[in-house]
PDB file of C-alpha atoms in Angstrom:
ATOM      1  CA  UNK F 613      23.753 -22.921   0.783  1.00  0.00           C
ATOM      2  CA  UNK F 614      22.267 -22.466  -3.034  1.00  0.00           C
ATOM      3  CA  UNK F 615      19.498 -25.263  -1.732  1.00  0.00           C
ATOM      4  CA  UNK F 616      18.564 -22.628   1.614  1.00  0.00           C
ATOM      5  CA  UNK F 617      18.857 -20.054  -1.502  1.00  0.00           C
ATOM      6  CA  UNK F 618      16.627 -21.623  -4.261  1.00  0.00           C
ATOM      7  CA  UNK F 619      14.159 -22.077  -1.317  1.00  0.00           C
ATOM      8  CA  UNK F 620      13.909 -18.473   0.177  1.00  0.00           C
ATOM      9  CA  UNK F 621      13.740 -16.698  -3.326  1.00  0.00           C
ATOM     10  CA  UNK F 622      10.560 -19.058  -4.189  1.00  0.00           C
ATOM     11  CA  UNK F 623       8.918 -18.530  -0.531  1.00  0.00           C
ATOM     12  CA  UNK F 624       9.385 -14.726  -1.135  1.00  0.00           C
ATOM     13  CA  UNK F 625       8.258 -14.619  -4.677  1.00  0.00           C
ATOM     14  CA  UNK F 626       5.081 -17.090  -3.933  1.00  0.00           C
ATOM     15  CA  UNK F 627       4.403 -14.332  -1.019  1.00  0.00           C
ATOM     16  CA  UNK F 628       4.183 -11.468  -3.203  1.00  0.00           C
ATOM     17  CA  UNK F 629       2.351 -13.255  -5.872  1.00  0.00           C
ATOM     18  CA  UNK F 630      -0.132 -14.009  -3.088  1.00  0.00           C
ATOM     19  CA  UNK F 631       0.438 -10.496  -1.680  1.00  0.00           C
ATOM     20  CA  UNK F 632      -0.450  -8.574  -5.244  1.00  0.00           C
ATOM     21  CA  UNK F 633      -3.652 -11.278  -5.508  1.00  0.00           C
ATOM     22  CA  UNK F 634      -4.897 -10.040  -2.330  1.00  0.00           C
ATOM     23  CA  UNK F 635      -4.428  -6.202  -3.209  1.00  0.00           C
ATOM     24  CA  UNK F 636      -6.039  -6.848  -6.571  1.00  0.00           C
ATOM     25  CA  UNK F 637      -8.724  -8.644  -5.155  1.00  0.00           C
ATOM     26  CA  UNK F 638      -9.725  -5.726  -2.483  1.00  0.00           C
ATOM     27  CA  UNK F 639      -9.405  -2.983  -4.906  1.00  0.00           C
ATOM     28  CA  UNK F 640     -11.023  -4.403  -7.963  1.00  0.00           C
ATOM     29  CA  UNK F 641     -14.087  -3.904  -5.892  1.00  0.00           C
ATOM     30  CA  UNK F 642     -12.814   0.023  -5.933  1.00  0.00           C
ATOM     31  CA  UNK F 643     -12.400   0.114  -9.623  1.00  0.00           C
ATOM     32  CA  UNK F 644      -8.179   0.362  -8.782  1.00  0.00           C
ATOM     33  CA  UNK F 645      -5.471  -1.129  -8.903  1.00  0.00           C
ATOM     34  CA  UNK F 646      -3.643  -3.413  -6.240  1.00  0.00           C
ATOM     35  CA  UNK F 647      -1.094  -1.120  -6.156  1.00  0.00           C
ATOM     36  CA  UNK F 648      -3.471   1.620  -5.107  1.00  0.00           C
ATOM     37  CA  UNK F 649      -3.830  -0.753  -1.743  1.00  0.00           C
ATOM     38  CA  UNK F 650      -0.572   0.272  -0.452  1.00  0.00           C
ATOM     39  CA  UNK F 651      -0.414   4.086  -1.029  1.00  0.00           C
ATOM     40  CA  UNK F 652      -4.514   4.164   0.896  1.00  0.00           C
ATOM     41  CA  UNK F 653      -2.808   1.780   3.853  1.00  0.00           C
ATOM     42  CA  UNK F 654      -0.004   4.170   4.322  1.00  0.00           C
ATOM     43  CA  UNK F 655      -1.551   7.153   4.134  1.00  0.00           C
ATOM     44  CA  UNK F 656      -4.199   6.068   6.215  1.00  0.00           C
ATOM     45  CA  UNK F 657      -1.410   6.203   8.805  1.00  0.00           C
ATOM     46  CA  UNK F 658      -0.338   9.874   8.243  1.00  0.00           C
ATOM     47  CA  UNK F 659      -3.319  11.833   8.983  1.00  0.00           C
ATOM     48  CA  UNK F 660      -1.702  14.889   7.865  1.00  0.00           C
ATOM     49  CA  UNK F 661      -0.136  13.503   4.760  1.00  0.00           C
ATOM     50  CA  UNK F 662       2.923  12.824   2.917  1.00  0.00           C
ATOM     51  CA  UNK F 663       4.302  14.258  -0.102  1.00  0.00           C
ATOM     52  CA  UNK F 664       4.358  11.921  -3.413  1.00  0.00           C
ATOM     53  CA  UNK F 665       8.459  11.469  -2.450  1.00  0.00           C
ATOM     54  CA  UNK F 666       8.094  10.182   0.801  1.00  0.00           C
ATOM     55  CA  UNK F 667       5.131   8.107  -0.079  1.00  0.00           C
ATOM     56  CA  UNK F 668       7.332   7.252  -2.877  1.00  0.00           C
ATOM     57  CA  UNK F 669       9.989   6.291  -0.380  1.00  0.00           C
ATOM     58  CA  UNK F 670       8.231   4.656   2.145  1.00  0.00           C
ATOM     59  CA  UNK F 671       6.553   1.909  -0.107  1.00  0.00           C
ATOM     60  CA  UNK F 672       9.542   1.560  -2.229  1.00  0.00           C
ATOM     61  CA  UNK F 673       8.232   2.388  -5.245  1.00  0.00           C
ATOM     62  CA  UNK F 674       8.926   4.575  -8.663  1.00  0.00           C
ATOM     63  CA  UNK F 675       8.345   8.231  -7.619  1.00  0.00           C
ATOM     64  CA  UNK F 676       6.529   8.873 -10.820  1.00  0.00           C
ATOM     65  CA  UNK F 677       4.439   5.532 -10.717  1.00  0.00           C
ATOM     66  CA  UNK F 678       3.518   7.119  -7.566  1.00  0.00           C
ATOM     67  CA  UNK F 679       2.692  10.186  -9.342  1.00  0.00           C
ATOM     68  CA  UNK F 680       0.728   8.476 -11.794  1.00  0.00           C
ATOM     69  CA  UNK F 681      -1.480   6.627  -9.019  1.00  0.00           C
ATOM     70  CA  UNK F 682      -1.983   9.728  -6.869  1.00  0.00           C
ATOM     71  CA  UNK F 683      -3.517  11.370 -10.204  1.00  0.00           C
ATOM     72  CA  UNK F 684      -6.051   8.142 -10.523  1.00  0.00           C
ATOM     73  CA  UNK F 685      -6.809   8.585  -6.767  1.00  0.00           C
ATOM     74  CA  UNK F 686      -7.543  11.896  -6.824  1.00  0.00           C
ATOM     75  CA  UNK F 687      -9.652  12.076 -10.046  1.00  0.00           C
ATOM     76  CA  UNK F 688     -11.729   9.203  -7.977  1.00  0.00           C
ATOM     77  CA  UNK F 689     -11.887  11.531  -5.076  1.00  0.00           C
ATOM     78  CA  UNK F 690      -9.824   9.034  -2.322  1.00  0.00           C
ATOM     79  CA  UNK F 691      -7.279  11.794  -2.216  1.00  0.00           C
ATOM     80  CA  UNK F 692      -6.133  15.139  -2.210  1.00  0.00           C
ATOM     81  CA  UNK F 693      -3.723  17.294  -2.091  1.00  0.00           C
ATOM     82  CA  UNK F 694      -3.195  20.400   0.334  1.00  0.00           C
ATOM     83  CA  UNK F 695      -0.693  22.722  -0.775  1.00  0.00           C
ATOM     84  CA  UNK F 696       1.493  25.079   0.448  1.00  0.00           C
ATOM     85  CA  UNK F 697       0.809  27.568  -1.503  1.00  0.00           C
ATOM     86  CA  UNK F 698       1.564  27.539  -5.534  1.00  0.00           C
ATOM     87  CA  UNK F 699       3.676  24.327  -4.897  1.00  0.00           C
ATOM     88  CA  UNK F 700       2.221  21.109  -5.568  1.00  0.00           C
ATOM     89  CA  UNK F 701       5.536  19.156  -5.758  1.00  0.00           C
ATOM     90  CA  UNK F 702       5.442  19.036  -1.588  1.00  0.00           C
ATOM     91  CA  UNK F 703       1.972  19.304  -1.220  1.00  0.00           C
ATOM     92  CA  UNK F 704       0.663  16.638   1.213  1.00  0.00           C
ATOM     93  CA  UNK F 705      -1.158  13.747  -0.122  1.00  0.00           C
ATOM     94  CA  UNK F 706      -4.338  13.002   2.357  1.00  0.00           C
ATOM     95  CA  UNK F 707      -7.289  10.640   2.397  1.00  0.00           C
ATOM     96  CA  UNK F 708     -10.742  11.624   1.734  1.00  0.00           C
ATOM     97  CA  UNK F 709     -13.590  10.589   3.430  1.00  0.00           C
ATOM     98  CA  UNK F 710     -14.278   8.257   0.743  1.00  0.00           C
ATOM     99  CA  UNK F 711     -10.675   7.428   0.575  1.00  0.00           C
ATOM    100  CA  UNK F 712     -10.613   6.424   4.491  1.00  0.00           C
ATOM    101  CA  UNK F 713     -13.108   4.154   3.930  1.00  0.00           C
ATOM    102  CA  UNK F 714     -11.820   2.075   1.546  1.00  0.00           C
ATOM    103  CA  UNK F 715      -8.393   2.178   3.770  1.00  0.00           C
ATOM    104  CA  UNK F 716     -10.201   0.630   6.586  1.00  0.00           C
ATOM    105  CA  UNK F 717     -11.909  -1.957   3.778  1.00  0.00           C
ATOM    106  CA  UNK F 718      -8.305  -2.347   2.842  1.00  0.00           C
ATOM    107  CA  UNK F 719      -7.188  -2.850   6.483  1.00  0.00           C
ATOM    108  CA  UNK F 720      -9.531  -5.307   7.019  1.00  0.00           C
ATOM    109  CA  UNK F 721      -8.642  -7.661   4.154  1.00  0.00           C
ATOM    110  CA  UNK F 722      -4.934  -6.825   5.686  1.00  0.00           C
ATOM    111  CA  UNK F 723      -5.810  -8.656   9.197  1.00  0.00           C
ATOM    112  CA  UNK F 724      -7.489 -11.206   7.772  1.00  0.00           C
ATOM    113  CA  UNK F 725      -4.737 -12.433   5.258  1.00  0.00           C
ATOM    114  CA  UNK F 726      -1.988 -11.682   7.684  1.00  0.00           C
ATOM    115  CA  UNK F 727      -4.032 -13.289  10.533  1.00  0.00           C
ATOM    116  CA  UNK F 728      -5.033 -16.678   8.017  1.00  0.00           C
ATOM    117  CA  UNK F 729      -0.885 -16.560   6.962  1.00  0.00           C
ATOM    118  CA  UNK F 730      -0.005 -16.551  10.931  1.00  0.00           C
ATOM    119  CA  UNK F 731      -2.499 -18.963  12.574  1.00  0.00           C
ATOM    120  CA  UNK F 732      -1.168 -21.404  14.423  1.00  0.00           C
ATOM    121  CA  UNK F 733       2.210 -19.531  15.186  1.00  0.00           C
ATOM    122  CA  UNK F 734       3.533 -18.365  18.549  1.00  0.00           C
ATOM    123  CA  UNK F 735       4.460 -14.528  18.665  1.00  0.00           C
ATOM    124  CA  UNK F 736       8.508 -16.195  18.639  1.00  0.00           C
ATOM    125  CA  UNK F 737       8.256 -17.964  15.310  1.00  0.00           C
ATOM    126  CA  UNK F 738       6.256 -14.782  13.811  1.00  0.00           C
ATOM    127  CA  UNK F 739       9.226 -12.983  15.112  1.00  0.00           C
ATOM    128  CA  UNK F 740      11.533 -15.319  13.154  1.00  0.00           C
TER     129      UNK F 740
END
């Protein structure tokens, strides 16, 4: 059981070593971080936004290193932030137009490493 251990815990940490080289990769381009490639892929999903909580939440991540990035994003004009009046703390994070195209540069680079890490699997083993 430690052997089945020892081997999962180096297949997932060699993945997200090769995950964060892929991010840093695409967004070096951008002049961000690989981090930054997660927050543009999920918001590109919300069209109307999320707040810096649940984007906090949904890419399991520090709520203020969230913070930090949305600043970096929006000083580079990918992002902003529509408010609800004076609040900013649940004001809704949205691409720009300049930010939704580097999410579908981003997406791109996604199908292509996820289709090169798949090939030659049948849709049951990628279920597995």
């Amino acid at each position: 059981m430690v052997h089945r251990y020892e081997h999962f815990s180096s297949s997932v940490s060699g993945i997200s070593r090769c995950i964060q080289k892929i991010e840093a990769d695409v967004m070096e381009k951008h002049g961000l971080r690989g981090s930054h490639a997660q927050y543009i892929a999920t918001l590109r999903r919300y069209e109307h936004g999320l707040t810096v909580s649940q984007l906090s939440e949904m890419c399991i991540k520090d709520k203020a290193a969230v913070s930090r990035a949305v600043a970096e994003m929006e000083q580079k004009e990918l992002v902003l932030r529509e408010t609800a009046g004076d609040n900013l703390y649940r004001a809704a994070i949205v691409l720009t137009d300049k930010g939704r195209e580097i999410s579908d540069y981003v997406a791109s680079r996604a199908t292509a490493a996820v289709e090169a890490a798949g090939k030659g699997l049948g849709d049951s083993q990628r279920e597995m």
